[in-house]
Amino acid sequence: MKETSVLCLLFLISLLSCTTNQARLTVSPSSSQFFKGDFVSLSCEEDDSSAGWTLRRNTSKGNITQCGDGWGKPVGSSCNITLFPLDSGVYWCESREGPISNMVNLTVTGGSVILQSPVLPVMEGDDVTLLCKTKTTPSNLPAAFYKDGSLIRKQPTGHMTIQHVSRSDEGLYKCDISGHGESPSSWITVTVCVVVLLVLLVLLVRRCVHRKPEDQDVGEDDVITDI
């Protein structure tokens, strides 16, 4: 009985952690790296309503401020920003009641190469495409891609696709274009939340189906004595 209770608790905790984000921060265009002078729009999105959420950030200056407080232009539930290197940092949505959304880490470089990679966590099993991009030339130049400092492969067109990503693909990625330079590094997160839920659900169902009669709780009122 205790084992079944633990499985129920784990399932509920996992379900809540996967589904109860009060809001989601989205980035358009979707990328974790940008060139100096690029334009980006950050939005706080909810299933029902976007009211009551404020976009905040923490940059290298070390102070937490909100959109419109010396940076960005609030437009409804969005914040439009023309980016500069000092805008690099962590961004999130926050409500008056305290809950916060997912966090995204944006990097703005004054260099000539960036790596376009998913800004939000990717689901295990999905395909992920990375693009090594220069600011002043076409984006189909040969590029070398690195993970955690080690060369993965060189691609003739500047694109690299990781098929059916798993947790082992999680890490710090960057790219290099000969004659142009190296991009900053960005972390790619792989989430397995759905897989965890399915495993816990299967274990819970199997436990409930195969429970033996003696595993059930028996109260004092349920005890039958011979007369």
mmCIF file of C-alpha atoms in Angstrom:
data_model
loop_
_atom_site.group_PDB
_atom_site.id
_atom_site.type_symbol
_atom_site.label_atom_id
_atom_site.label_comp_id
_atom_site.label_asym_id
_atom_site.label_seq_id
_atom_site.Cartn_x
_atom_site.Cartn_y
_atom_site.Cartn_z
ATOM 1 C CA MET A 1 0.000 0.000 0.000
ATOM 2 C CA LYS A 2 2.800 2.410 0.857
ATOM 3 C CA GLU A 3 4.471 1.742 -2.512
ATOM 4 C CA THR A 4 1.252 2.595 -4.344
ATOM 5 C CA SER A 5 0.897 5.828 -2.346
ATOM 6 C CA VAL A 6 4.454 6.839 -3.216
ATOM 7 C CA LEU A 7 3.820 6.193 -6.924
ATOM 8 C CA CYS A 8 0.629 8.258 -6.769
ATOM 9 C CA LEU A 9 2.510 11.115 -5.100
ATOM 10 C CA LEU A 10 5.363 11.015 -7.637
ATOM 11 C CA PHE A 11 2.896 10.989 -10.516
ATOM 12 C CA LEU A 12 1.022 14.007 -9.172
ATOM 13 C CA ILE A 13 4.223 15.948 -8.476
ATOM 14 C CA SER A 14 5.526 15.233 -11.988
ATOM 15 C CA LEU A 15 2.192 16.177 -13.522
ATOM 16 C CA LEU A 16 2.116 19.453 -11.650
ATOM 17 C CA SER A 17 5.726 20.300 -12.515
ATOM 18 C CA CYS A 18 5.023 19.672 -16.201
ATOM 19 C CA THR A 19 1.726 21.443 -16.561
ATOM 20 C CA THR A 20 1.347 24.227 -14.025
ATOM 21 C CA ASN A 21 3.579 26.954 -15.418
ATOM 22 C CA GLN A 22 1.380 30.031 -14.945
ATOM 23 C CA ALA A 23 2.808 31.684 -18.042
ATOM 24 C CA ARG A 24 5.271 30.994 -20.805
ATOM 25 C CA LEU A 25 7.907 33.403 -22.049
ATOM 26 C CA THR A 26 8.335 33.250 -25.824
ATOM 27 C CA VAL A 27 11.038 34.866 -27.954
ATOM 28 C CA SER A 28 10.508 36.082 -31.532
ATOM 29 C CA PRO A 29 12.548 35.432 -33.575
ATOM 30 C CA SER A 30 13.205 32.214 -31.645
ATOM 31 C CA SER A 31 16.913 32.160 -30.842
ATOM 32 C CA SER A 32 19.159 32.353 -27.814
ATOM 33 C CA GLN A 33 21.829 34.455 -29.564
ATOM 34 C CA PHE A 34 21.558 37.767 -31.394
ATOM 35 C CA PHE A 35 23.763 40.324 -33.108
ATOM 36 C CA LYS A 36 24.144 43.831 -31.755
ATOM 37 C CA GLY A 37 21.317 45.930 -33.201
ATOM 38 C CA ASP A 38 18.921 43.004 -33.761
ATOM 39 C CA PHE A 39 15.250 43.430 -32.882
ATOM 40 C CA VAL A 40 13.467 40.931 -30.622
ATOM 41 C CA SER A 41 9.993 40.673 -29.136
ATOM 42 C CA LEU A 42 9.474 38.879 -25.808
ATOM 43 C CA SER A 43 5.944 37.859 -24.808
ATOM 44 C CA CYS A 44 4.318 36.557 -21.643
ATOM 45 C CA GLU A 45 1.684 34.060 -22.781
ATOM 46 C CA GLU A 46 -1.046 32.229 -20.869
ATOM 47 C CA ASP A 47 -3.748 29.827 -21.980
ATOM 48 C CA ASP A 48 -6.481 32.122 -20.700
ATOM 49 C CA SER A 49 -5.074 35.610 -20.375
ATOM 50 C CA SER A 50 -1.798 37.498 -20.363
ATOM 51 C CA ALA A 51 -2.958 40.184 -17.949
ATOM 52 C CA GLY A 52 -1.034 40.708 -14.739
ATOM 53 C CA TRP A 53 2.366 39.484 -15.934
ATOM 54 C CA THR A 54 5.512 41.622 -16.027
ATOM 55 C CA LEU A 55 8.644 40.872 -18.025
ATOM 56 C CA ARG A 56 11.786 41.112 -15.905
ATOM 57 C CA ARG A 57 15.452 40.473 -16.488
ATOM 58 C CA ASN A 58 18.768 40.116 -14.693
ATOM 59 C CA THR A 59 21.774 41.202 -16.760
ATOM 60 C CA SER A 60 25.516 41.437 -16.174
ATOM 61 C CA LYS A 61 24.848 44.663 -14.291
ATOM 62 C CA GLY A 62 23.392 42.470 -11.564
ATOM 63 C CA ASN A 63 20.110 44.344 -11.096
ATOM 64 C CA ILE A 64 16.595 43.005 -11.680
ATOM 65 C CA THR A 65 14.435 45.419 -13.665
ATOM 66 C CA GLN A 66 11.249 45.259 -15.718
ATOM 67 C CA CYS A 67 10.491 46.105 -19.339
ATOM 68 C CA GLY A 68 10.207 49.871 -19.796
ATOM 69 C CA ASP A 69 12.501 50.611 -16.851
ATOM 70 C CA GLY A 70 15.378 51.951 -18.954
ATOM 71 C CA TRP A 71 15.143 49.169 -21.548
ATOM 72 C CA GLY A 72 12.564 47.797 -23.961
ATOM 73 C CA LYS A 73 9.174 49.117 -25.035
ATOM 74 C CA PRO A 74 6.062 47.488 -23.491
ATOM 75 C CA VAL A 75 3.403 46.636 -26.080
ATOM 76 C CA GLY A 76 0.490 44.830 -24.418
ATOM 77 C CA SER A 77 1.851 41.581 -23.012
ATOM 78 C CA SER A 78 5.025 41.902 -25.123
ATOM 79 C CA CYS A 79 8.274 43.813 -24.810
ATOM 80 C CA ASN A 80 10.107 44.989 -27.936
ATOM 81 C CA ILE A 81 13.862 45.458 -27.663
ATOM 82 C CA THR A 82 16.619 46.645 -29.967
ATOM 83 C CA LEU A 83 19.479 44.613 -28.566
ATOM 84 C CA PHE A 84 22.958 45.575 -27.404
ATOM 85 C CA PRO A 85 25.583 43.453 -25.609
ATOM 86 C CA LEU A 86 24.526 44.858 -22.215
ATOM 87 C CA ASP A 87 21.083 43.305 -22.824
ATOM 88 C CA SER A 88 22.599 39.826 -22.445
ATOM 89 C CA GLY A 89 21.087 38.059 -19.461
ATOM 90 C CA VAL A 90 18.205 36.027 -18.059
ATOM 91 C CA TYR A 91 14.590 37.007 -18.830
ATOM 92 C CA TRP A 92 11.327 35.785 -17.280
ATOM 93 C CA CYS A 93 7.680 36.708 -16.667
ATOM 94 C CA GLU A 94 6.486 37.410 -13.131
ATOM 95 C CA SER A 95 2.998 37.970 -11.707
ATOM 96 C CA ARG A 96 1.878 40.162 -8.852
ATOM 97 C CA GLU A 97 1.091 37.028 -6.840
ATOM 98 C CA GLY A 98 4.670 35.785 -7.121
ATOM 99 C CA PRO A 99 4.714 32.851 -9.618
ATOM 100 C CA ILE A 100 7.182 33.102 -12.461
ATOM 101 C CA SER A 101 7.400 31.593 -15.925
ATOM 102 C CA ASN A 102 10.202 29.671 -17.569
ATOM 103 C CA MET A 103 13.484 31.568 -17.821
ATOM 104 C CA VAL A 104 15.400 32.203 -21.030
ATOM 105 C CA ASN A 105 19.032 33.183 -21.380
ATOM 106 C CA LEU A 106 19.729 35.629 -24.232
ATOM 107 C CA THR A 107 23.214 36.451 -25.490
ATOM 108 C CA VAL A 108 23.906 39.552 -27.581
ATOM 109 C CA THR A 109 27.277 39.783 -29.296
ATOM 110 C CA GLY A 110 29.159 42.519 -31.066
ATOM 111 C CA GLY A 111 31.018 39.821 -33.004
ATOM 112 C CA SER A 112 30.306 38.514 -36.491
ATOM 113 C CA VAL A 113 29.061 34.947 -35.777
ATOM 114 C CA ILE A 114 26.124 33.593 -33.785
ATOM 115 C CA LEU A 115 24.654 30.143 -33.237
ATOM 116 C CA GLN A 116 20.897 29.987 -33.709
ATOM 117 C CA SER A 117 19.664 27.284 -31.339
ATOM 118 C CA PRO A 118 16.417 26.586 -29.449
ATOM 119 C CA VAL A 119 15.824 29.139 -26.736
ATOM 120 C CA LEU A 120 13.316 26.891 -24.936
ATOM 121 C CA PRO A 121 13.879 23.309 -23.732
ATOM 122 C CA VAL A 122 13.401 20.681 -26.446
ATOM 123 C CA MET A 123 11.478 17.447 -25.956
ATOM 124 C CA GLU A 124 13.413 14.181 -25.969
ATOM 125 C CA GLY A 125 12.976 12.483 -29.339
ATOM 126 C CA ASP A 126 12.588 15.711 -31.327
ATOM 127 C CA ASP A 127 14.960 16.798 -34.095
ATOM 128 C CA VAL A 128 16.947 19.973 -33.398
ATOM 129 C CA THR A 129 18.552 22.120 -36.098
ATOM 130 C CA LEU A 130 21.435 24.468 -35.338
ATOM 131 C CA LEU A 131 22.437 27.295 -37.667
ATOM 132 C CA CYS A 132 25.819 28.986 -37.651
ATOM 133 C CA LYS A 133 25.147 32.473 -38.974
ATOM 134 C CA THR A 134 27.278 35.456 -39.939
ATOM 135 C CA LYS A 135 26.063 39.030 -39.840
ATOM 136 C CA THR A 136 27.208 40.317 -43.213
ATOM 137 C CA THR A 137 27.386 37.241 -45.454
ATOM 138 C CA PRO A 138 24.976 34.432 -46.472
ATOM 139 C CA SER A 139 24.172 31.859 -43.794
ATOM 140 C CA ASN A 140 25.238 28.844 -45.854
ATOM 141 C CA LEU A 141 28.977 29.041 -45.228
ATOM 142 C CA PRO A 142 30.879 25.934 -44.025
ATOM 143 C CA ALA A 143 30.880 25.766 -40.219
ATOM 144 C CA ALA A 144 32.273 23.615 -37.438
ATOM 145 C CA PHE A 145 29.994 22.742 -34.499
ATOM 146 C CA TYR A 146 31.173 22.045 -30.954
ATOM 147 C CA LYS A 147 29.545 20.582 -27.848
ATOM 148 C CA ASP A 148 31.156 21.132 -24.444
ATOM 149 C CA GLY A 149 34.337 22.242 -26.199
ATOM 150 C CA SER A 150 34.702 19.157 -28.420
ATOM 151 C CA LEU A 151 34.201 19.146 -32.184
ATOM 152 C CA ILE A 152 31.016 17.348 -33.236
ATOM 153 C CA ARG A 153 31.240 17.743 -37.001
ATOM 154 C CA LYS A 154 31.842 20.169 -39.842
ATOM 155 C CA GLN A 155 28.937 21.030 -42.103
ATOM 156 C CA PRO A 156 29.357 22.510 -45.616
ATOM 157 C CA THR A 157 26.193 24.645 -45.441
ATOM 158 C CA GLY A 158 26.314 25.921 -41.849
ATOM 159 C CA HIS A 159 23.355 23.786 -40.707
ATOM 160 C CA MET A 160 23.516 20.829 -38.334
ATOM 161 C CA THR A 161 20.559 18.661 -37.321
ATOM 162 C CA ILE A 162 20.608 16.487 -34.216
ATOM 163 C CA GLN A 163 18.064 13.749 -34.797
ATOM 164 C CA HIS A 164 15.977 12.281 -31.985
ATOM 165 C CA VAL A 165 17.685 14.206 -29.196
ATOM 166 C CA SER A 166 18.177 12.582 -25.805
ATOM 167 C CA ARG A 167 19.493 13.755 -22.463
ATOM 168 C CA SER A 168 23.017 12.931 -23.643
ATOM 169 C CA ASP A 169 22.669 15.735 -26.220
ATOM 170 C CA GLU A 170 22.136 18.304 -23.496
ATOM 171 C CA GLY A 171 25.086 20.658 -23.194
ATOM 172 C CA LEU A 172 26.911 23.805 -24.233
ATOM 173 C CA TYR A 173 27.075 24.408 -28.002
ATOM 174 C CA LYS A 174 28.974 26.839 -30.186
ATOM 175 C CA CYS A 175 30.108 27.090 -33.815
ATOM 176 C CA ASP A 176 32.977 28.495 -35.859
ATOM 177 C CA ILE A 177 33.162 29.825 -39.419
ATOM 178 C CA SER A 178 36.665 29.995 -40.794
ATOM 179 C CA GLY A 179 37.722 33.559 -41.533
ATOM 180 C CA HIS A 180 34.763 35.050 -39.641
ATOM 181 C CA GLY A 181 35.115 33.866 -36.074
ATOM 182 C CA GLU A 182 33.461 31.873 -33.337
ATOM 183 C CA SER A 183 29.999 32.245 -31.858
ATOM 184 C CA PRO A 184 29.254 32.582 -28.145
ATOM 185 C CA SER A 185 28.156 29.389 -26.376
ATOM 186 C CA SER A 186 24.547 28.506 -25.583
ATOM 187 C CA TRP A 187 23.105 25.758 -23.419
ATOM 188 C CA ILE A 188 20.560 23.368 -24.964
ATOM 189 C CA THR A 189 18.170 21.731 -22.501
ATOM 190 C CA VAL A 190 16.425 18.429 -23.264
ATOM 191 C CA THR A 191 13.300 17.666 -21.253
ATOM 192 C CA VAL A 192 11.925 14.182 -20.603
ATOM 193 C CA CYS A 193 8.885 15.216 -18.591
ATOM 194 C CA VAL A 194 6.364 13.300 -20.692
ATOM 195 C CA VAL A 195 8.482 10.159 -20.538
ATOM 196 C CA VAL A 196 8.668 10.375 -16.743
ATOM 197 C CA LEU A 197 4.913 10.764 -16.510
ATOM 198 C CA LEU A 198 4.280 7.757 -18.738
ATOM 199 C CA VAL A 199 6.686 5.556 -16.775
ATOM 200 C CA LEU A 200 5.133 6.532 -13.453
ATOM 201 C CA LEU A 201 1.642 6.025 -14.832
ATOM 202 C CA VAL A 202 2.509 2.540 -16.132
ATOM 203 C CA LEU A 203 4.047 1.583 -12.785
ATOM 204 C CA LEU A 204 1.032 2.923 -10.935
ATOM 205 C CA VAL A 205 -1.458 1.049 -13.132
ATOM 206 C CA ARG A 206 0.500 -2.206 -12.890
ATOM 207 C CA ARG A 207 0.704 -1.858 -9.121
ATOM 208 C CA CYS A 208 -3.041 -1.270 -8.798
ATOM 209 C CA VAL A 209 -3.973 -4.118 -11.162
ATOM 210 C CA HIS A 210 -1.708 -6.682 -9.536
ATOM 211 C CA ARG A 211 -2.342 -5.821 -5.897
ATOM 212 C CA LYS A 212 -2.926 -8.859 -3.735
ATOM 213 C CA PRO A 213 -5.943 -8.940 -1.379
ATOM 214 C CA GLU A 214 -3.656 -9.021 1.646
ATOM 215 C CA ASP A 215 -2.014 -5.767 0.487
ATOM 216 C CA GLN A 216 -5.201 -3.829 1.120
ATOM 217 C CA ASP A 217 -5.706 -1.972 4.368
ATOM 218 C CA VAL A 218 -7.965 -3.687 6.864
ATOM 219 C CA GLY A 219 -9.592 -1.624 9.576
ATOM 220 C CA GLU A 220 -10.835 -2.772 12.948
ATOM 221 C CA ASP A 221 -14.448 -2.650 11.776
ATOM 222 C CA ASP A 222 -13.635 -4.932 8.846
ATOM 223 C CA VAL A 223 -12.189 -7.741 10.940
ATOM 224 C CA ILE A 224 -14.443 -10.843 10.882
ATOM 225 C CA THR A 225 -14.222 -13.144 13.863
ATOM 226 C CA ASP A 226 -15.638 -16.609 14.207
ATOM 227 C CA ILE A 227 -18.573 -16.956 16.593
#
